[in-house]
Every structure is written in C-alpha cells, then in structure tokens.
Short mmCIF file of C-alpha atoms in Angstrom, two decimals:
data_model
loop_
_atom_site.label_atom_id
_atom_site.label_comp_id
_atom_site.label_asym_id
_atom_site.label_seq_id
_atom_site.Cartn_x
_atom_site.Cartn_y
_atom_site.Cartn_z
CA UNK J 1 67.54 31.90 -0.06
CA UNK J 2 68.00 35.41 -1.41
CA UNK J 3 67.92 39.19 0.50
CA UNK J 4 64.93 39.87 -1.48
CA UNK J 5 62.79 35.88 0.40
CA UNK J 6 59.68 36.84 1.71
CA UNK J 7 59.44 35.86 5.43
CA UNK J 8 57.05 33.10 6.06
CA UNK J 9 55.48 33.54 9.76
CA UNK J 10 54.12 29.84 11.41
CA UNK J 11 50.09 30.32 12.50
CA UNK J 12 47.87 28.95 14.63
CA UNK J 13 44.09 29.86 13.30
CA UNK J 14 40.95 27.99 14.75
CA UNK J 15 37.58 28.26 12.88
CA UNK J 16 34.04 27.12 13.82
CA UNK J 17 30.52 27.13 12.26
CA UNK J 18 26.90 26.77 13.97
CA UNK J 19 24.47 28.14 11.27
CA UNK J 20 23.81 26.46 8.19
CA UNK J 21 25.34 24.07 6.55
CA UNK J 22 28.52 24.30 8.86
CA UNK J 23 30.65 21.50 7.27
CA UNK J 24 30.79 23.17 3.81
CA UNK J 25 31.62 26.32 5.43
CA UNK J 26 34.13 25.48 7.54
CA UNK J 27 35.64 23.61 3.89
CA UNK J 28 35.13 26.43 2.02
CA UNK J 29 36.54 28.93 4.36
CA UNK J 30 39.88 27.01 4.93
CA UNK J 31 39.88 27.30 0.88
CA UNK J 32 39.69 31.00 1.55
CA UNK J 33 41.98 31.49 4.39
CA UNK J 34 44.83 29.58 1.95
CA UNK J 35 44.06 30.93 -2.11
CA UNK J 36 46.34 34.31 -1.59
CA UNK J 37 50.01 33.33 -1.68
CA UNK J 38 51.16 35.16 1.07
CA UNK J 39 49.24 31.93 3.30
CA UNK J 40 50.91 28.36 2.98
CA UNK J 41 48.49 25.91 4.26
CA UNK J 42 50.74 22.93 6.44
CA UNK J 43 48.28 21.20 8.43
CA UNK J 44 44.45 20.48 8.89
CA UNK J 45 42.83 19.17 11.67
CA UNK J 46 39.47 16.88 11.84
CA UNK J 47 36.81 18.67 12.68
CA UNK J 48 34.73 17.83 16.22
CA UNK J 49 31.09 18.90 17.38
CA UNK J 50 31.33 21.01 20.37
CA UNK J 51 28.25 22.90 22.39
CA UNK J 52 28.24 26.06 22.47
CA UNK J 53 30.75 27.92 25.01
CA UNK J 54 28.92 31.44 26.22
CA UNK J 55 26.32 33.40 24.64
CA UNK J 56 22.84 33.18 24.51
CA UNK J 57 21.20 29.36 25.31
CA UNK J 58 19.89 26.55 23.55
CA UNK J 59 22.50 27.01 20.41
CA UNK J 60 22.86 24.57 17.64
CA UNK J 61 26.22 22.95 18.41
CA UNK J 62 29.56 24.05 16.74
CA UNK J 63 31.94 22.42 13.75
CA UNK J 64 35.32 23.02 15.03
CA UNK J 65 38.59 23.31 13.24
CA UNK J 66 41.64 23.95 13.32
CA UNK J 67 44.78 24.86 10.46
CA UNK J 68 48.63 25.87 11.12
CA UNK J 69 49.50 27.57 7.96
CA UNK J 70 52.48 30.00 7.36
CA UNK J 71 52.24 33.80 6.22
CA UNK J 72 54.08 36.37 5.01
CA UNK J 73 51.21 38.59 6.17
CA UNK J 74 51.69 40.97 9.83
CA UNK J 75 49.82 39.65 11.94
CA UNK J 76 46.87 42.78 11.37
CA UNK J 77 47.50 41.43 8.34
CA UNK J 78 45.89 38.32 8.50
CA UNK J 79 43.52 39.86 11.13
CA UNK J 80 42.35 41.70 8.49
CA UNK J 81 41.97 38.52 5.64
CA UNK J 82 40.19 36.43 8.70
CA UNK J 83 37.73 38.63 9.09
CA UNK J 84 37.14 38.98 4.76
CA UNK J 85 36.81 35.49 5.22
CA UNK J 86 34.03 35.77 7.77
CA UNK J 87 32.43 38.39 6.38
CA UNK J 88 32.71 36.45 2.52
CA UNK J 89 30.89 33.59 4.60
CA UNK J 90 27.59 36.23 5.78
CA UNK J 91 29.06 36.31 9.91
CA UNK J 92 27.61 38.66 11.59
CA UNK J 93 28.62 40.28 14.45
CA UNK J 94 25.10 41.13 16.77
CA UNK J 95 25.60 39.26 19.96
CA UNK J 96 28.17 38.56 21.98
CA UNK J 97 29.34 34.40 21.05
CA UNK J 98 26.25 34.40 19.74
CA UNK J 99 25.35 31.75 16.52
CA UNK J 100 27.58 32.38 13.63
CA UNK J 101 28.01 31.18 10.13
CA UNK J 102 32.01 31.55 10.69
CA UNK J 103 34.31 31.87 13.12
CA UNK J 104 38.05 32.81 12.47
CA UNK J 105 40.44 33.51 15.78
CA UNK J 106 43.85 33.64 15.30
CA UNK J 107 45.00 31.54 17.80
CA UNK J 108 48.95 31.86 17.88
CA UNK J 109 50.94 34.28 15.81
CA UNK J 110 54.79 32.85 15.81
CA UNK J 111 55.75 33.78 19.26
CA UNK J 112 54.19 36.79 19.14
CA UNK J 113 52.55 37.66 22.44
CA UNK J 114 50.46 40.71 22.13
CA UNK J 115 48.17 42.18 24.37
CA UNK J 116 46.56 44.66 21.41
CA UNK J 117 43.00 44.16 22.56
CA UNK J 118 42.02 44.25 18.88
CA UNK J 119 44.63 40.80 18.25
CA UNK J 120 45.46 39.60 21.22
CA UNK J 121 48.19 36.76 21.06
CA UNK J 122 48.51 33.80 22.11
CA UNK J 123 44.43 33.65 21.54
CA UNK J 124 43.10 34.73 25.57
CA UNK J 125 40.56 32.17 26.03
CA UNK J 126 42.14 28.90 23.85
CA UNK J 127 44.07 27.99 26.99
CA UNK J 128 40.91 26.38 28.21
CA UNK J 129 38.98 25.67 24.92
CA UNK J 130 38.90 22.04 24.03
CA UNK J 131 37.21 22.96 20.85
CA UNK J 132 40.49 24.72 19.95
CA UNK J 133 43.00 22.88 21.25
CA UNK J 134 42.21 19.08 21.08
CA UNK J 135 41.71 19.37 17.20
CA UNK J 136 44.87 21.67 17.56
CA UNK J 137 46.61 18.48 19.53
CA UNK J 138 45.85 15.92 16.46
CA UNK J 139 48.08 17.97 14.32
CA UNK J 140 51.16 18.96 16.64
CA UNK J 141 50.65 16.63 19.31
CA UNK J 142 54.21 18.75 20.58
CA UNK J 143 52.40 22.09 20.35
CA UNK J 144 52.88 24.44 23.65
CA UNK J 145 50.57 27.40 24.92
CA UNK J 146 51.22 29.09 28.57
CA UNK J 147 54.04 26.39 27.99
CA UNK J 148 52.38 23.60 28.59
CA UNK J 149 51.36 20.82 25.89
CA UNK J 150 47.88 21.60 23.86
CA UNK J 151 46.82 18.31 24.57
CA UNK J 152 47.38 18.02 27.85
CA UNK J 153 45.38 21.79 28.54
CA UNK J 154 42.76 20.23 26.41
CA UNK J 155 42.39 17.47 28.71
CA UNK J 156 42.02 19.93 32.01
CA UNK J 157 39.73 21.91 30.01
CA UNK J 158 35.51 21.94 31.17
CA UNK J 159 34.18 21.49 27.76
CA UNK J 160 36.65 18.55 27.09
CA UNK J 161 33.30 16.22 28.13
CA UNK J 162 31.22 17.68 25.35
CA UNK J 163 33.71 17.55 22.21
CA UNK J 164 32.26 14.83 19.88
CA UNK J 165 33.87 13.59 16.78
CA UNK J 166 32.15 14.48 13.60
CA UNK J 167 31.13 11.87 10.87
CA UNK J 168 30.15 15.21 7.76
CA UNK J 169 26.76 13.96 7.73
CA UNK J 170 24.30 17.19 8.69
CA UNK J 171 21.07 18.92 7.52
CA UNK J 172 20.96 22.44 7.29
CA UNK J 173 19.91 23.09 10.97
CA UNK J 174 23.59 22.32 12.49
CA UNK J 175 22.01 18.81 14.02
CA UNK J 176 23.76 15.51 12.86
CA UNK J 177 21.68 14.05 10.46
CA UNK J 178 19.16 12.02 11.62
CA UNK J 179 16.42 9.64 9.66
CA UNK J 180 12.91 11.05 9.51
CA UNK J 181 9.82 8.19 10.54
CA UNK J 182 7.84 7.84 7.11
#
C-alpha cells in the first residue's frame, strides 16, 4: 500500500420500502448508494417481504434487503450519503415508523460503537429485527452482532415468522401481484 492509500471500513446497510414500486426503488437505491467511488459493494442479499414493525396500523408490507460495503467515508459522511439517497427516492419523514418509499439504515460501521443520537452504532434495534438479520445472515453467515451470530438472532426475533421470500412480482400498491378476475 502506498502511504497515500485510502483506508476502507466495512459497513452493513439495511434498505426497506413499502410504498410505490418497492423492488425498483430498492434496486435503484443500491446503485445510488454504491455510485460514488468511496463506497464499494461487497455483497447484496436476497429481498424478503415483511410486515411493518411499529408505526401506524394497516401499512403495506415492506420489502427489505441488506448490503455489505466497504467505504472510505466517515460514519457521518456515510449517514449523510444514505439520507441523500433516501431524499432522491422521495423519502418523507412524517410519521415515526410510517410508510415510506425508502428507508436506509447503517447497521454496522466496522467495529465502531457509538451512542450518538444521530448515528447509534450498531443500529439500536437491528438485533431484534429479523427483516435485517435474516438477509444479513444470507450474505455473511458468520457475522455477529452484540456477540451473537446474526442468523441465531434472526430466528429468535419476534418478526421472524412474518418474513416471506419475495418473488419479484408486485403491483404499485405494495401488494404481491395478484391476477384480477375479468
């Protein structure tokens, strides 16, 4: 390595969408997240479908996925980048845990532990959310969070039973594609 080589840190980022063309939004968001040269894609999980956790009742189901990246951005710069990608995809923050076109969360940033209210690391609720843990376990089976394997944490999470594989077909209302009777 040259003395001017840039240090890269591995980060895990969770993405979710429950409004609009969810699958297209997630695909475009991944491309946007890894567009700058400071963010390199290492792995991308399959998409899972999950019920909304928290927030208003009767929300459409979410599509969720996880990516692993390496980045030369600082944690704060990466957070700003994630928020810019959310904004590009018309994320509106009106209701806590409400429906949204795109949600991008930094789950881990290297081994960094931070209690900063703007960027708590590891993500404060990731260890209890199967919709983050399960896709993460598919791309990094040996990954650990809070000292436990992410796959084992996923299996214990309250929302694990609500996860479903996503078949890739949907209409624009966040509902798996159904064939209308004539």
